[in-house]
Short mmCIF file of C-alpha atoms and ligand atoms in Angstrom, two decimals:
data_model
loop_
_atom_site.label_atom_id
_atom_site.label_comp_id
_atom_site.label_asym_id
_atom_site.label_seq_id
_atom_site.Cartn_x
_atom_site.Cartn_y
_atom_site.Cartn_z
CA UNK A 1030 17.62 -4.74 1.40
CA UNK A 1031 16.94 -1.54 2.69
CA UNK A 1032 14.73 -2.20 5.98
CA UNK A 1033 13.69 -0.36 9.15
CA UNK A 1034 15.49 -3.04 11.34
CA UNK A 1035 14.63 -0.53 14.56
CA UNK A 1036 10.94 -1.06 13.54
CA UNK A 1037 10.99 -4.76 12.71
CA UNK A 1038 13.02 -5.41 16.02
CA UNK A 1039 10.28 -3.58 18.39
CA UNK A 1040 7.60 -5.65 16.32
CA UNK A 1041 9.16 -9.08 16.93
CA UNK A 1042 9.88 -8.19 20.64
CA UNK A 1043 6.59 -7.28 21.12
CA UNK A 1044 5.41 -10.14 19.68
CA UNK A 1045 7.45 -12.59 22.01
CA UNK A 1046 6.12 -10.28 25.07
CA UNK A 1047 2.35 -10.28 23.79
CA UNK A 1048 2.27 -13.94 22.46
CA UNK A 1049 5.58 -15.90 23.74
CA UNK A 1050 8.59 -17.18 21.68
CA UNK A 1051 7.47 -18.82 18.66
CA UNK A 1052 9.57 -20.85 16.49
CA UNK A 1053 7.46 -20.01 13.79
CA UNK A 1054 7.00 -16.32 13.81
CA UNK A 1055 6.87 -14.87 10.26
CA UNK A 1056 8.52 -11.40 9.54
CA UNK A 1057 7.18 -9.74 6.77
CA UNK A 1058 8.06 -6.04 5.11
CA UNK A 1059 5.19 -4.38 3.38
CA UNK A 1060 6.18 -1.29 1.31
CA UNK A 1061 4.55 2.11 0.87
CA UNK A 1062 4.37 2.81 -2.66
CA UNK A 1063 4.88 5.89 -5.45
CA UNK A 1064 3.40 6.59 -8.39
CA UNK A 1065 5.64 7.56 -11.01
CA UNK A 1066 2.36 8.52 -13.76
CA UNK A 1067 -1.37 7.17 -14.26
CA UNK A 1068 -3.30 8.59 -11.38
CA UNK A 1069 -7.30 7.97 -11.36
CA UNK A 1070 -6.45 5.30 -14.65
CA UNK A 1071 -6.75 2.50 -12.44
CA UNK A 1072 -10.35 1.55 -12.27
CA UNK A 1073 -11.02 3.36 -16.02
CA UNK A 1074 -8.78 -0.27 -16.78
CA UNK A 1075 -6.08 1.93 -18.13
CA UNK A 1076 -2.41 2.18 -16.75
CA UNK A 1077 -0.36 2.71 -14.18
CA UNK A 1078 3.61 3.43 -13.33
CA UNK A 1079 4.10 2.70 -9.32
CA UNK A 1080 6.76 1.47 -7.39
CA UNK A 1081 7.03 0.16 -3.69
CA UNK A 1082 9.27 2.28 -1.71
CA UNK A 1083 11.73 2.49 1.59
CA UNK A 1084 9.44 2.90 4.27
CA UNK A 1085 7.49 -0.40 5.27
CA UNK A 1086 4.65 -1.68 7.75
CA UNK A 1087 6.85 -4.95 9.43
CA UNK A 1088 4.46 -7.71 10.53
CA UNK A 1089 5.12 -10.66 13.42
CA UNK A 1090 2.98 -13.01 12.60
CA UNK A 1091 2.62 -16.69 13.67
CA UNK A 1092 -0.30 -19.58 13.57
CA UNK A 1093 -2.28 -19.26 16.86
CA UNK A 1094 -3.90 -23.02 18.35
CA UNK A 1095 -8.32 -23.09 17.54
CA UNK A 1096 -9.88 -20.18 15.43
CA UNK A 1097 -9.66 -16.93 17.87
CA UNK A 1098 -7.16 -14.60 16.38
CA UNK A 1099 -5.49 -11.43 17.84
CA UNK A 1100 -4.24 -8.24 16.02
CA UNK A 1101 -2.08 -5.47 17.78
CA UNK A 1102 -1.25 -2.48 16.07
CA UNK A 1103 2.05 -0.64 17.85
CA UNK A 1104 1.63 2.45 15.75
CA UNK A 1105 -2.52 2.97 17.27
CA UNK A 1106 -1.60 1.45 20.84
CA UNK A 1107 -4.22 -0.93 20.25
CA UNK A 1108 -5.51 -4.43 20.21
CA UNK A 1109 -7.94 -6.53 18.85
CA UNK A 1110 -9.36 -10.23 19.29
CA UNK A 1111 -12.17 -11.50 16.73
CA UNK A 1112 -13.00 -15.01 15.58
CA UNK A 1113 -11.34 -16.22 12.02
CA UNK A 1114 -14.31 -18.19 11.33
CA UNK A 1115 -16.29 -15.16 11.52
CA UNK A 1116 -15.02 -12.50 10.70
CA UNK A 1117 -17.21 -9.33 11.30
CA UNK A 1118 -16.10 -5.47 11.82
CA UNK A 1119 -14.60 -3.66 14.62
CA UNK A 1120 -15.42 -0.25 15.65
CA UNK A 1121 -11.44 0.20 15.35
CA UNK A 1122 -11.06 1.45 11.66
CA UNK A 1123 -7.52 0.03 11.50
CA UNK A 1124 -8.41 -3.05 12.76
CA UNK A 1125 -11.13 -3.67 9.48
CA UNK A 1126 -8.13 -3.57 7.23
CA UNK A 1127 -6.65 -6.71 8.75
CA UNK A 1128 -10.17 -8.04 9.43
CA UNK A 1129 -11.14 -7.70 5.91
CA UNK A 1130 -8.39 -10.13 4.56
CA UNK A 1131 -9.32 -13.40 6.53
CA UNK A 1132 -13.56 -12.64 4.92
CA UNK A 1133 -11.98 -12.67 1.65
CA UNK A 1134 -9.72 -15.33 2.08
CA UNK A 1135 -12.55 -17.47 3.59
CA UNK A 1136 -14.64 -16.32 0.62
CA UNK A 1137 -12.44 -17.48 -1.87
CA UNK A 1138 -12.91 -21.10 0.02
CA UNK A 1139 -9.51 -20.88 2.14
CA UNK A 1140 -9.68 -22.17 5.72
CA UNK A 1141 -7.96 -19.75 8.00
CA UNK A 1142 -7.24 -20.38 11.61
CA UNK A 1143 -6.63 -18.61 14.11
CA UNK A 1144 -3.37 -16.24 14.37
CA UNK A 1145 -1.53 -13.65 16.08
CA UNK A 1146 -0.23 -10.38 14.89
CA UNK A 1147 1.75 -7.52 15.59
CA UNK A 1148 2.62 -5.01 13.53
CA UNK A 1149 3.64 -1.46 12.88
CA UNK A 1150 5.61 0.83 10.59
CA UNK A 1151 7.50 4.09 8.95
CA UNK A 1152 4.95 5.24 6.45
CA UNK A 1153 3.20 8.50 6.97
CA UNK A 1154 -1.01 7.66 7.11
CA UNK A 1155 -2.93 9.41 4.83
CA UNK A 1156 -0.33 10.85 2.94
CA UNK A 1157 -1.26 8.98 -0.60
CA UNK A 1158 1.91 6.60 0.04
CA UNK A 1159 -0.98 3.76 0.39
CA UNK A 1160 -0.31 2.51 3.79
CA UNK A 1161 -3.27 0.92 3.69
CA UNK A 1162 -2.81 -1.41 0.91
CA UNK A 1163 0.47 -1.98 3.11
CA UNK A 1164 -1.23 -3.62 6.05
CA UNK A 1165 -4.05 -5.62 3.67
CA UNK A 1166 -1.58 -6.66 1.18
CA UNK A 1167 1.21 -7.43 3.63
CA UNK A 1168 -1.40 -9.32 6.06
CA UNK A 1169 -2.74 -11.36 3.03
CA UNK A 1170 0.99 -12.52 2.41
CA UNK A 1171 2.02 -13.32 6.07
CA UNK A 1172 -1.05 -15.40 5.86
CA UNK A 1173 -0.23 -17.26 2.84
CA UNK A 1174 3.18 -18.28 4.11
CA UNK A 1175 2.13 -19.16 7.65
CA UNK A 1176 -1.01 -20.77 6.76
CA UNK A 1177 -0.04 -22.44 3.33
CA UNK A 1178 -2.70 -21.35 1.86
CA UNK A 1179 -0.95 -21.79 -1.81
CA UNK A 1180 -1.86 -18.48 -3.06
CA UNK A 1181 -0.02 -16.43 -6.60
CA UNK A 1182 1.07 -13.18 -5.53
CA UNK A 1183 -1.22 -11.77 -8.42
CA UNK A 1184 -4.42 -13.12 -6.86
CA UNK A 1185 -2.98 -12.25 -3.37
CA UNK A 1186 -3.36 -8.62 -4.98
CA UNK A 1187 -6.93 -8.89 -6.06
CA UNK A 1188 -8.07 -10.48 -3.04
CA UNK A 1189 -6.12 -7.50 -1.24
CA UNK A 1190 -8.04 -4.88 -2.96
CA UNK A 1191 -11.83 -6.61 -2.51
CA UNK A 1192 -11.23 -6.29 0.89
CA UNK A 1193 -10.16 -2.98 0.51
CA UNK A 1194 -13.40 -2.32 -1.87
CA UNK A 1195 -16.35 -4.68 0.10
CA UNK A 1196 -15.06 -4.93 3.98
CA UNK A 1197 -13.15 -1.70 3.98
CA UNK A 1198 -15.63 0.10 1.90
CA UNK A 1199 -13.52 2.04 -0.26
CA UNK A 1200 -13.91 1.58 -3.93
CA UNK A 1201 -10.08 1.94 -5.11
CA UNK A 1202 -8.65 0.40 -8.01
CA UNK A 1203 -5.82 -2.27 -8.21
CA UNK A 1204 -2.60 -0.34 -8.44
CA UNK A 1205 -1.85 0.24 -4.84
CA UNK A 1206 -1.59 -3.70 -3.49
CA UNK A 1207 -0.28 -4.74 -6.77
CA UNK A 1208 2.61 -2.45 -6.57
CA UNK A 1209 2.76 -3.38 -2.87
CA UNK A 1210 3.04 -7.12 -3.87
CA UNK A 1211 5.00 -7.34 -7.31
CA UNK A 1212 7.41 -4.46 -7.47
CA UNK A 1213 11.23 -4.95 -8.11
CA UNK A 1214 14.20 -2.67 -6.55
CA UNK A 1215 15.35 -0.03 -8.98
CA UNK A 1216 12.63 -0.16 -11.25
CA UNK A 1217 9.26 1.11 -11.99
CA UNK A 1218 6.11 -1.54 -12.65
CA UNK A 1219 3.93 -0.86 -15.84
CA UNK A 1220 0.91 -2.19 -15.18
CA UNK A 1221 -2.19 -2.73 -17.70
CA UNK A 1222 -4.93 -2.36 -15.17
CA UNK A 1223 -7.57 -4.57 -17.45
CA UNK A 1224 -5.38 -7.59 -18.24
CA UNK A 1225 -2.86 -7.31 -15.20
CA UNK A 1226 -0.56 -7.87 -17.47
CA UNK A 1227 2.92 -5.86 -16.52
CA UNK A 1228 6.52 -4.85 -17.42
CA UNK A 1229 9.21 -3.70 -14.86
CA UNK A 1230 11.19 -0.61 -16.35
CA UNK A 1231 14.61 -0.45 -15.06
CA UNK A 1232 15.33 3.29 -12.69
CA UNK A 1233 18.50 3.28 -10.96
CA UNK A 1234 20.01 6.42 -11.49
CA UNK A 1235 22.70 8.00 -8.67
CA UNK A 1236 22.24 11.27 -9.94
CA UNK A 1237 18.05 11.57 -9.49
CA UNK A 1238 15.97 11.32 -6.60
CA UNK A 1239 12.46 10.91 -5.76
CA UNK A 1240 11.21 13.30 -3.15
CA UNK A 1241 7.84 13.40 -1.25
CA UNK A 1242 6.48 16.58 -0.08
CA UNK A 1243 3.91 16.09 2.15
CA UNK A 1244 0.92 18.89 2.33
CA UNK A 1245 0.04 17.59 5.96
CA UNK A 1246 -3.51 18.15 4.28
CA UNK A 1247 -6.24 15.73 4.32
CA UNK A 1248 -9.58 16.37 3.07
CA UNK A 1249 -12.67 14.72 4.06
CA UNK A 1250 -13.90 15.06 0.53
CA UNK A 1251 -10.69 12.29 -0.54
CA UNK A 1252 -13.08 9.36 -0.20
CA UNK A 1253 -16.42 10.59 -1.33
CA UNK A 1254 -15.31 12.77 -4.32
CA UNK A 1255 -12.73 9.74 -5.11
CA UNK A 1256 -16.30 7.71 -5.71
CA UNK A 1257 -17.76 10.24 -7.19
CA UNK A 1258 -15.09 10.75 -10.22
CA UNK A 1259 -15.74 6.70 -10.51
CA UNK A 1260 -19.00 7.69 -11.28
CA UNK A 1261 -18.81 10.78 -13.70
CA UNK A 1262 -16.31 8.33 -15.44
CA UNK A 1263 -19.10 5.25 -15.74
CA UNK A 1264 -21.44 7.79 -16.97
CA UNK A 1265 -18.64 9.08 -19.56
CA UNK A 1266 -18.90 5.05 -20.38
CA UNK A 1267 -22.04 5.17 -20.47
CA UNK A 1268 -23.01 8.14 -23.14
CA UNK A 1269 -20.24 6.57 -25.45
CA UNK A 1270 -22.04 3.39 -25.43
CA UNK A 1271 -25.56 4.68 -26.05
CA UNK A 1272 -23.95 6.25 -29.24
CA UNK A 1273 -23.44 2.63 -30.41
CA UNK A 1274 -19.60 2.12 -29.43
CA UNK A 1275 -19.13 -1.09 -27.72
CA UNK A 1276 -16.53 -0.41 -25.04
CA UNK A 1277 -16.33 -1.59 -21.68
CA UNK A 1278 -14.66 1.23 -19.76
CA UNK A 1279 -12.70 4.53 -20.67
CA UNK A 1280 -9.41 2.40 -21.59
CA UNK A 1281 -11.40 1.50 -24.60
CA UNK A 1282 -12.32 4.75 -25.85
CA UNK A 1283 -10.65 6.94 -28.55
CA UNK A 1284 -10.59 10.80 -28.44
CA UNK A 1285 -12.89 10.57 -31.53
CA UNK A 1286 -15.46 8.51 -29.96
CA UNK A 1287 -15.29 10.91 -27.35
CA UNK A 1288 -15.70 13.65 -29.22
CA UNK A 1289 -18.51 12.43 -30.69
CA UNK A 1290 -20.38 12.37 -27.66
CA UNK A 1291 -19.44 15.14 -26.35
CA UNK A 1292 -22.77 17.32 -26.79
CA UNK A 1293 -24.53 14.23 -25.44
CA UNK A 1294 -22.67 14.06 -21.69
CA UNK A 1295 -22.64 16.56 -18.92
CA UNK A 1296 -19.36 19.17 -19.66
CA UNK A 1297 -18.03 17.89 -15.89
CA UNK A 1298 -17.96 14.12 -17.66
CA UNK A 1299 -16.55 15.26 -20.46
CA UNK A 1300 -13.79 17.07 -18.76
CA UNK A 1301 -13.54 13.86 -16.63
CA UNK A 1302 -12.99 11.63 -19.24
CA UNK A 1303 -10.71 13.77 -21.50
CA UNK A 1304 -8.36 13.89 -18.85
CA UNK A 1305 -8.51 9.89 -18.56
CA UNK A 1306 -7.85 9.28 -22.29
CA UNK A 1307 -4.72 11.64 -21.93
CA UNK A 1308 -3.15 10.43 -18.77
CA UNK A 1309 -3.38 6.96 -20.44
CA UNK A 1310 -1.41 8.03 -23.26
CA UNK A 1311 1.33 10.16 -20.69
CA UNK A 1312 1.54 6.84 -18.84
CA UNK A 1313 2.73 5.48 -22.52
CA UNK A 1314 4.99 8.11 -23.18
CA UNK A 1315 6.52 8.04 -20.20
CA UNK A 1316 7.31 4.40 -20.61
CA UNK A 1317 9.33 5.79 -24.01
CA UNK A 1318 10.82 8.74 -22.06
CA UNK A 1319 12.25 6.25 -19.74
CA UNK A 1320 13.39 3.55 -22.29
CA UNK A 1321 15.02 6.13 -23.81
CA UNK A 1322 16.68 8.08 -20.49
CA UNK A 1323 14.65 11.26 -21.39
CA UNK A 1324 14.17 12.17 -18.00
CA UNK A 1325 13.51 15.64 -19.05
CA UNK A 1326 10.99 14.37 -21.28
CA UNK A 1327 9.32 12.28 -18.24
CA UNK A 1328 9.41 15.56 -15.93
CA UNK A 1329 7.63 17.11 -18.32
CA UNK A 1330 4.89 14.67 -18.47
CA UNK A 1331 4.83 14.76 -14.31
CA UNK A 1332 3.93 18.48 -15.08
CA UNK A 1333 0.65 17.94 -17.75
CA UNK A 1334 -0.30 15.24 -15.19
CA UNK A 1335 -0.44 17.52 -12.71
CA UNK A 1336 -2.28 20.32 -14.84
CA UNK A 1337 -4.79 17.51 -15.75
CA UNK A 1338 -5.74 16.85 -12.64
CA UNK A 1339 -5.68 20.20 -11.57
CA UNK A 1340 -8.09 21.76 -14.37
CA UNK A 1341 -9.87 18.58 -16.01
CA UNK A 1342 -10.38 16.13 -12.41
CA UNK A 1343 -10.03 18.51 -10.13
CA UNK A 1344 -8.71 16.74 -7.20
CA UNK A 1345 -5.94 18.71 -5.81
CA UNK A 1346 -6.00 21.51 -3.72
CA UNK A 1347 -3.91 24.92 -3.06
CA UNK A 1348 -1.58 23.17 -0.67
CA UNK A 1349 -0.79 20.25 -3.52
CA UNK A 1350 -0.99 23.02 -6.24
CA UNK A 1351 1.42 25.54 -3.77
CA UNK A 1352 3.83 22.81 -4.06
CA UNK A 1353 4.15 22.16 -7.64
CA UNK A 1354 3.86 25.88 -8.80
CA UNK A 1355 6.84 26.09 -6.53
CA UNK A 1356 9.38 23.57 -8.01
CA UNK A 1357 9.36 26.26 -11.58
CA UNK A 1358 11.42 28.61 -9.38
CA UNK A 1359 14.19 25.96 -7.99
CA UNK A 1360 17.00 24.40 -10.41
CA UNK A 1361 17.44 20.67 -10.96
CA UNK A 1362 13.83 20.05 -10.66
CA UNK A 1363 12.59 17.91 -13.60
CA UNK A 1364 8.95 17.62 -12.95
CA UNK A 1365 6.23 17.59 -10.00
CA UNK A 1366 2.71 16.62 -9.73
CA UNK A 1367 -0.02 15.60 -7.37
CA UNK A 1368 0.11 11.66 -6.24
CA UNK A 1369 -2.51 9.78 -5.29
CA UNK A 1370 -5.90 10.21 -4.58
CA UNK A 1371 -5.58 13.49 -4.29
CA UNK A 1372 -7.32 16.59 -2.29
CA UNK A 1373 -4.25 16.69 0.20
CA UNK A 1374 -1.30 14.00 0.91
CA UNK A 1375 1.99 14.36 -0.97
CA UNK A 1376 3.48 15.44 -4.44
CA UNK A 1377 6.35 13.48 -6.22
CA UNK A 1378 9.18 15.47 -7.84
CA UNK A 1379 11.99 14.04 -9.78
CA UNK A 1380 14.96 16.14 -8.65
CA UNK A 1381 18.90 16.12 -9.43
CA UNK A 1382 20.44 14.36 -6.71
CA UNK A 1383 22.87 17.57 -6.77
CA UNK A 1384 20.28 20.11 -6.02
CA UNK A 1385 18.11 18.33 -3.15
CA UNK A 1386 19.38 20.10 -0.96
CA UNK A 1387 18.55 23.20 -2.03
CA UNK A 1388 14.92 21.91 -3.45
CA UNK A 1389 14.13 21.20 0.21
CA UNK A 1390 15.34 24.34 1.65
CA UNK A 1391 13.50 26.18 -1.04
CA UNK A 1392 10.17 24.43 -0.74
CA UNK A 1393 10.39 24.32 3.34
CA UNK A 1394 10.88 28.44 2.90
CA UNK A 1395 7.70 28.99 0.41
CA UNK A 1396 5.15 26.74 2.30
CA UNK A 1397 6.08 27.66 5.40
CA UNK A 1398 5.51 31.91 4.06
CA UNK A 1399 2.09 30.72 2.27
CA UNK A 1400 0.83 27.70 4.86
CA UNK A 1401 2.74 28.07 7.93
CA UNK A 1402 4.56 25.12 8.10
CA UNK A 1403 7.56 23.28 6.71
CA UNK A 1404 6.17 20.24 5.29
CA UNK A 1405 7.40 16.93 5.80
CA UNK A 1406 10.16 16.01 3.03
CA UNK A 1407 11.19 12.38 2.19
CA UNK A 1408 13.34 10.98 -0.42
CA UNK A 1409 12.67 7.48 -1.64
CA UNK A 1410 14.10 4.73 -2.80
CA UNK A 1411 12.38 2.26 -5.53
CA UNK A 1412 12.33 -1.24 -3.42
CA UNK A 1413 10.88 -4.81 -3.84
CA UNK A 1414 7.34 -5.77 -3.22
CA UNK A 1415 6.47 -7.20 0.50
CA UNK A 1416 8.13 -10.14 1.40
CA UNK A 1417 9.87 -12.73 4.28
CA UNK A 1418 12.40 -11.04 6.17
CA UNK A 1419 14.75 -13.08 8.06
CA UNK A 1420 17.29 -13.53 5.03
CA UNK A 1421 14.53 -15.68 3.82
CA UNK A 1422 13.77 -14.07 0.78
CA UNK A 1423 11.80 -14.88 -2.00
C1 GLA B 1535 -5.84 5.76 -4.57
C2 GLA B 1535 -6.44 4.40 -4.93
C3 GLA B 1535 -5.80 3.84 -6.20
C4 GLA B 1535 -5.81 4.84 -7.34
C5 GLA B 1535 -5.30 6.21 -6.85
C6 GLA B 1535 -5.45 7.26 -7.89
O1 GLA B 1535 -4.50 5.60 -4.23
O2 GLA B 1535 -6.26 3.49 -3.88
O3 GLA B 1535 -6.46 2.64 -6.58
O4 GLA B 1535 -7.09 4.95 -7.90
O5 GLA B 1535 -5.96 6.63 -5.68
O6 GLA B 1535 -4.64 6.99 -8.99
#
């Protein structure tokens, strides 16, 4: 297992300094995660192609005696004590992350107590790698274990992203604590957003890499354009059903039914929901590219994703498109695109492990000529979901 053990060391220490030697303190690793294809299908119900990756949040965390509970986070320099049995926000935004879990978990009927926790980690905030759903989904599990609360890994997800969605207040879809909570090493997670249903695709190959170039760039339009294209897509839903199709959400919809409607929806919608229906069906051919070790063919796919959301959703910007126009000039690249939300934070490329080196050197040289800067470059690993560290795995 591939672990920051410099991280997860600091973490435990500070817990024994913070809260005393605990027989029962709980390590847990919560992975940052890719997304191999499927951006903005999540909450259209459509499908997704993530994996959890090598850099982690690492959690202490341990039953505390009565209800008060107390939250530190290394990485902000911070602490926080609130009340279990009532949990309400804090005006420190990373606090309402860890906040958010216990409301839903007392929601859902469980009886938490009180608890300590420490925690930090190695992936970069608000670079799209979902560190976020890293701290939720990785609190929800610590608290699982230590409290026994009994809870499926699959609801643990769910319950992850309400907080996220009601306590947080951000409206994202499921992907991000689901591949946070059920991915496997060496292999990509199909998910069907609508049914949960999902399908691990094997991916170990020695002589490709994943690598993360990170625009530095992070707009303040990510979260309230990311709720607006939620909404040009209900409306999409919504013209299709007043022509007398009965479907629930863009997942449903064919290009003909589309079509159809297309005088009767706003030209942004339509765009909108064009480029839904078609990053469904790249997610589906890249599932056959990889069953069938075109990697080639699933480069090529990155690319139209990229394009898609580029022309049709319009949620990258000149740093995130910099970066992919740049990877046509430099051998061994296989495909780019955008990752994430969007409108800043990193691009995925699928490179020969052979010509890395020169990929980085190459990109560092053009952004920092264009931007300024040479942006941060990681490669990644495909890892297992959060879980028990300790040798205790599960
Ligand atoms: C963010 C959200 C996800 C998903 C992506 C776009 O990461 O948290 O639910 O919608 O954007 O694919």
């Amino acid at each position: 297992m591939e672990q920051n053990s410099s991280i997860s060391n600091l973490v435990r220490k500070e817990f024994i300094r913070l809260h005393g030697a605990n027989e029962k303190i709980l390590m847990v690793r919560s992975p940052g995660r890719i997304n191999l294809i499927g951006e903005h299908t999540d909450y259209n119900d459509g499908f997704v192609l993530p994996s959890a990756i090598d850099r982690a949040v690492y959690f202490a965390v341990a039953p505390a005696a009565g209800s008060e509970s107390s939250i530190t986070s290394l990485d902000f320099g911070e602490s926080h004590r609130f009340d279990s049995r009532n949990p309400v926000k804090s005006d420190k935004p990373w606090a309402n992350y860890l906040i958010g879990i216990v409301e839903v978990l007392t929601k859902a009927g469980h009886r938490v107590n009180g608890f300590n926790c420490v925690y930090a980690g190695d992936i970069p905030i608000g670079s799209g790698l979902s560190s976020s759903a890293a701290v939720e989904a990785g609190l929800a599990f610590a608290l699982n274990k230590t409290l026994d609360l009994g809870i499926e890994r699959v609801e643990l997800a769910r319950l992850a992203q309400k907080s996220e969605n009601e306590f947080v207040g951000v409206r994202c879809g499921i992907m991000d604590q689901f591949a946070n909570l059920l991915s496997r090493q060496e292999s990509v997670l199909l998910l069907d957003c609508r049914s949960l249903e999902y399908e691990y695709i094997p991916f170990a190959r020695e002589d490709l890499r994943f690598v993360l170039c990170d625009t530095g760039v992070k707009h303040s339009l990510a979260a309230s354009e990311y709720n607006v294209r939620r909404s040009e897509c209900e409306a999409g839903v919504a013209a299709i059903r007043n022509h007398g199709a009965n479907v629930k959400s863009l997942r449903e919809v064919t290009r003909e039914e589309l079509e159809l409607c297309r005088d009767e929806m706003d030209s942004v919608v339509y765009k909108r929901c064009s480029y839904v229906l078609e990053e469904n069906a790249r997610v589906k051919g890249a599932r056959n590219c990889l069953l069938q070790d075109d990697y080639s063919g699933l480069g090529t796919l990155m690319y139209a994703s990229h394009e898609g959301l580029k022309s049709k959703y319009e949620v990258t910007c000149p740093e995130l498109d910099l970066l992919v126009d740049a990877t046509a000039q430099i051998d061994g690249v296989l495909g780019a695109r955008m990752m994430g939300g969007g409108f800043g934070g990193c691009t995925l490329n699928l490179v020969q492990t052979g010509a890395v080196k020169e990929f980085k050197r190459a990109i560092g040289e053009t952004y920092l000529r264009k931007i300024g800067r040479v942006p941060p470059m990681y490669e990644c690993r495909l890892m297992p979901g959060t879980n028990r560290m300790n040798n205790h795995e599960e």
